[in-house]
Each structure stands twice: as structure tokens, then as C-alpha cells.
């Protein structure tokens, strides 16, 4: 069964460093998403991406964040200058359609900022 | 502001019983509502989607109801099993339809 994959599973970084989280969505999906979940809190939407551009972003997704689909398979989330409060689990998701369609989530990358 | 509220307290039930989880929302006019399951340290897994014109949806031992007047969805697991122990998340789409907004989830523990 096709699945979303994410690398690395765990990333430890120093405050102020740049990190890139990588995702490979399901191959025939067109819509891609990043969510985050701070420990003990709810899953929060960050950004959605379609047709090589951002289709929606939340207030969390400020200028420190960027997304890119550098080739036909990868989808990346970059955090330019990490803060302590960026420590969270980051989930990538994809869907075939927008709106009325299930989203398939990856296993997550646990980001720890020291 | 938009809110999605789920029982914050964990639900403990005995194996074989029916678990009922509640999702209430405010300031949404959703065309549909989704339920996901999340295990510790894992990503959410889609379970069911119910549209506004559907009162009830079933899938195996799962049943979801959707009352747009009460602004509430109920999620039932019949004949519950220890393997059903997880956190169950209610999700509504943003106005644009791209983002999913999640409730905090209800933790279910099924004991033998």
C-alpha cells in the first residue's frame, strides 16, 4: 500500500540553525501539506501546496518557514533560524484531491531545538 | 473564533462495550467532517468522512453521526477491543478547503 515517507525520523539542532525536513508524498497525489504537533497539544496546520505554489498557510507559517518541491517526488519544509519553540513533531501529508478527501500522513519528524 | 472541542478526559471502557466520542464545533459551517486515529508518536490515520447531508456513516465497527443543527458529531466504536486504544481526532476543513483543523483528540483506553 502506498505511503508517505519522511526523513529524518529525529532531528536535533541548535537554536538559530537551519533545518530541512524531507517528505516523499504518495506518487499520484497532487496536494501536499505540513502540520506540526507540539508535545501534548493538537495537530496544527502549517501550509498546503498545490501546483508548485502555496495554496494556504497558517499564522504559524511565518517568514522563517518555506516549502519546496525540488523534483517530482520530494516535498521539503525549511526552517531558516530555529527557535526553541519550534521543537515539535512535524507531519507531512498528501491527498489526491483538495477538500472532500482524506489526507495521508507520514510518520513524522521529531525536531528538537536545543 | 473557530473551535473544535473534544472530551479532554480519557475514556476508559471494557472490551466488548461501545465507545462513544464527541466532537463539538463552533463558527464552522462544514460541508463534511473527518475522524482520524492517532497512536503515540505516529501520524494521524484517516478513519471516516461524513458529509453534511449524511446523518450517519458506518464502516465495519465504526459509526459516525453528524448533526449540523447541534454542531456535533458522535463517533462510536462497537464491540471495542484493546487494539482500539488510541487517540481519536475530529477534523474540519478550513474555509478554503485545503487545511484540516483538528480537535485536541480524545484518548480511548480499552481494557480486557
Coordinates of C-alpha atoms in Angstrom, one line a residue:
Chain A
X1 CA 0.0 0.0 0.0
X2 CA 1.4 3.4 -0.9
X3 CA 2.5 5.6 2.0
X4 CA 4.0 9.0 2.8
X5 CA 7.6 8.8 4.0
X6 CA 9.6 11.3 6.0
X7 CA 13.3 11.8 6.8
X8 CA 14.9 12.1 9.2
X9 CA 12.8 10.5 11.9
X10 CA 14.5 12.6 14.5
X11 CA 16.5 15.8 14.1
X12 CA 18.4 17.6 16.8
X13 CA 19.6 21.1 16.1
X14 CA 21.0 24.2 17.9
X15 CA 18.8 27.3 18.2
X16 CA 19.4 29.6 15.2
X17 CA 20.4 26.8 12.8
X18 CA 18.6 26.0 9.6
X19 CA 16.8 22.6 9.2
X20 CA 15.3 20.9 6.2
X21 CA 12.6 18.3 6.8
X22 CA 12.0 16.0 3.9
X23 CA 8.9 14.1 2.7
X24 CA 8.0 11.9 -0.2
X25 CA 4.3 12.1 -0.8
X26 CA 2.2 9.3 -2.4
X27 CA 3.1 9.4 -6.0
X28 CA -0.2 10.2 -7.7
X29 CA -1.2 12.8 -5.1
X30 CA -1.4 16.4 -6.1
X31 CA -1.9 18.2 -2.8
X32 CA 0.8 18.4 -0.1
X33 CA 0.7 19.6 3.5
X34 CA 2.8 20.2 6.5
X35 CA 1.4 20.0 10.0
X36 CA 3.1 20.2 13.4
X37 CA 2.2 18.8 16.8
X38 CA 3.9 20.2 20.0
X39 CA 4.1 17.5 22.7
X40 CA 0.7 17.1 24.4
X41 CA -1.0 19.5 22.0
X42 CA -3.2 19.2 19.0
X43 CA -2.1 18.7 15.4
X44 CA -1.8 22.2 13.8
X45 CA -1.9 23.1 10.1
X46 CA 1.1 24.9 8.7
X47 CA 0.9 25.0 4.9
X48 CA -0.7 23.4 1.9
X49 CA 1.0 23.2 -1.5
X50 CA -0.5 22.6 -4.9
X51 CA 0.7 23.1 -8.5
X52 CA 4.1 24.3 -7.2
X53 CA 2.7 27.1 -5.1
X54 CA 1.4 27.6 -1.6
X55 CA -2.4 27.4 -1.6
X56 CA -3.0 28.2 2.1
X57 CA -0.8 28.9 5.1
X58 CA -1.5 29.4 8.8
X59 CA -0.3 32.2 11.1
X60 CA 2.4 29.8 12.3
X61 CA 3.9 29.7 8.9
X62 CA 5.9 33.0 9.0
X63 CA 8.9 34.1 7.1
X64 CA 11.1 31.6 8.9
X65 CA 9.4 28.8 7.1
X66 CA 9.4 27.8 3.4
X67 CA 8.4 24.8 1.4
X68 CA 9.6 23.5 -1.9
X69 CA 9.1 20.6 -4.3
X70 CA 12.6 20.4 -5.7
X71 CA 11.8 17.5 -8.0
X72 CA 8.9 15.2 -8.9
X73 CA 8.9 13.3 -5.7
X74 CA 10.3 15.2 -2.7
X75 CA 8.5 17.9 -0.7
X76 CA 10.5 19.8 1.9
X77 CA 9.9 22.2 4.8
X78 CA 12.8 24.5 5.7
X79 CA 13.0 26.4 8.9
X80 CA 15.7 29.1 8.5
X81 CA 16.6 30.0 12.0
X82 CA 15.2 27.6 14.5
X83 CA 13.8 28.7 17.9
X84 CA 13.2 26.6 21.0
X85 CA 9.5 26.8 20.4
X86 CA 9.9 25.1 17.0
X87 CA 10.5 21.8 18.9
X88 CA 7.7 19.6 17.8
X89 CA 6.7 16.6 15.7
X90 CA 6.3 17.7 12.0
X91 CA 4.0 15.7 9.8
X92 CA 3.8 15.7 6.1
X93 CA 0.6 14.7 4.4
X94 CA -0.7 14.3 0.9
X95 CA -4.1 13.9 -0.8
X96 CA -5.3 13.2 -4.3
X97 CA -7.9 15.9 -4.1
X98 CA -8.4 19.0 -2.0
X99 CA -11.4 19.5 0.2
X100 CA -13.5 16.4 0.4
X101 CA -10.7 13.9 0.5
X102 CA -8.8 12.0 3.2
X103 CA -5.2 13.1 3.9
X104 CA -2.5 10.5 4.2
X105 CA 0.0 11.4 6.9
X106 CA 3.6 10.4 7.2
X107 CA 5.2 9.0 10.3
X108 CA 6.6 12.4 11.3
X109 CA 10.0 14.0 12.1
X110 CA 10.6 14.9 15.7
X111 CA 12.5 18.2 15.8
X112 CA 14.4 19.0 18.9
X113 CA 15.9 22.5 19.2
X114 CA 18.5 23.0 21.9
Chain B
X1 CA -13.1 32.3 16.6
X2 CA -13.5 28.8 15.2
X3 CA -13.2 26.0 17.8
X4 CA -13.3 22.2 17.7
X5 CA -13.9 20.6 21.1
X6 CA -13.4 17.0 22.1
X7 CA -13.6 15.5 25.5
X8 CA -10.3 16.2 27.1
X9 CA -10.6 13.5 29.6
X10 CA -9.6 10.0 28.6
X11 CA -12.3 7.5 28.1
X12 CA -11.8 4.1 29.7
X13 CA -14.1 1.2 28.7
X14 CA -14.2 -2.5 29.0
X15 CA -13.5 -4.7 26.0
X16 CA -16.7 -5.5 24.1
X17 CA -18.5 -2.3 25.1
X18 CA -19.4 0.5 22.8
X19 CA -17.2 3.6 23.0
X20 CA -18.8 7.0 22.1
X21 CA -16.7 10.0 21.5
X22 CA -18.0 13.6 21.0
X23 CA -16.9 16.4 18.8
X24 CA -18.5 19.8 19.1
X25 CA -17.6 22.8 16.9
X26 CA -18.4 26.5 16.8
X27 CA -18.1 29.1 14.0
X28 CA -17.8 26.5 11.2
X29 CA -20.3 25.7 8.5
X30 CA -18.7 22.5 7.4
X31 CA -19.7 20.6 4.3
X32 CA -18.1 17.5 5.9
X33 CA -16.3 16.3 8.9
X34 CA -13.5 13.7 9.3
X35 CA -12.3 11.4 12.0
X36 CA -8.7 10.2 12.4
X37 CA -6.9 7.9 14.7
X38 CA -3.5 8.7 16.2
X39 CA -1.3 6.3 18.0
X40 CA 1.6 7.7 20.3
X41 CA 4.4 9.1 18.2
X42 CA 2.7 8.4 14.9
X43 CA 0.9 10.4 12.3
X44 CA -2.9 10.6 12.1
X45 CA -4.7 7.8 10.1
X46 CA -7.9 8.6 8.3
X47 CA -11.0 6.6 9.5
X48 CA -14.2 8.1 8.2
X49 CA -15.6 11.2 6.4
X50 CA -19.2 12.2 6.8
X51 CA -20.9 14.9 4.7
X52 CA -23.4 17.5 5.9
X53 CA -26.3 15.7 4.1
X54 CA -25.5 12.4 5.7
X55 CA -26.9 11.7 9.1
X56 CA -24.9 8.6 9.7
X57 CA -21.9 6.7 8.2
X58 CA -20.7 3.2 9.0
X59 CA -17.5 1.3 8.4
X60 CA -17.2 -2.1 10.0
X61 CA -17.4 -1.5 13.8
X62 CA -17.2 2.3 13.4
X63 CA -20.2 4.6 13.2
X64 CA -20.2 8.4 12.8
X65 CA -23.2 10.8 13.1
X66 CA -23.3 14.4 12.1
X67 CA -25.8 16.9 13.4
X68 CA -25.3 20.3 11.8
X69 CA -28.0 21.8 13.9
X70 CA -26.4 20.8 17.2
X71 CA -22.9 21.4 15.6
X72 CA -21.9 18.0 16.8
X73 CA -20.5 14.7 15.6
X74 CA -20.5 11.4 17.6
X75 CA -18.1 8.6 16.9
X76 CA -18.9 5.1 18.0
X77 CA -16.8 2.0 18.2
X78 CA -18.9 -1.1 18.8
X79 CA -17.5 -4.3 20.3
X80 CA -14.4 -2.4 21.3
X81 CA -11.1 -4.2 21.5
X82 CA -7.8 -3.4 23.3
X83 CA -6.3 -2.7 19.8
X84 CA -8.8 0.2 19.5
X85 CA -6.9 2.1 22.3
X86 CA -5.6 5.3 20.7
X87 CA -6.4 9.0 20.5
X88 CA -9.2 9.9 18.1
X89 CA -9.2 13.2 16.3
X90 CA -12.1 15.1 14.9
X91 CA -11.2 17.4 11.9
X92 CA -12.9 20.1 9.9
X93 CA -11.7 21.8 6.8
X94 CA -10.8 25.4 6.6
X95 CA -13.0 27.7 4.5
X96 CA -10.6 27.3 1.6
X97 CA -10.9 23.5 1.9
X98 CA -7.1 22.9 1.9
X99 CA -6.3 22.9 5.6
X100 CA -7.6 20.4 8.2
X101 CA -8.2 21.9 11.6
X102 CA -8.0 19.2 14.3
X103 CA -9.5 18.9 17.7
X104 CA -7.2 18.0 20.5
X105 CA -8.5 14.5 20.5
X106 CA -9.9 12.0 23.0
X107 CA -7.8 9.3 24.3
X108 CA -9.5 5.9 24.4
X109 CA -8.3 3.0 26.6
X110 CA -10.0 -0.4 26.1
X111 CA -9.2 -2.8 28.8
X112 CA -9.6 -6.6 28.6

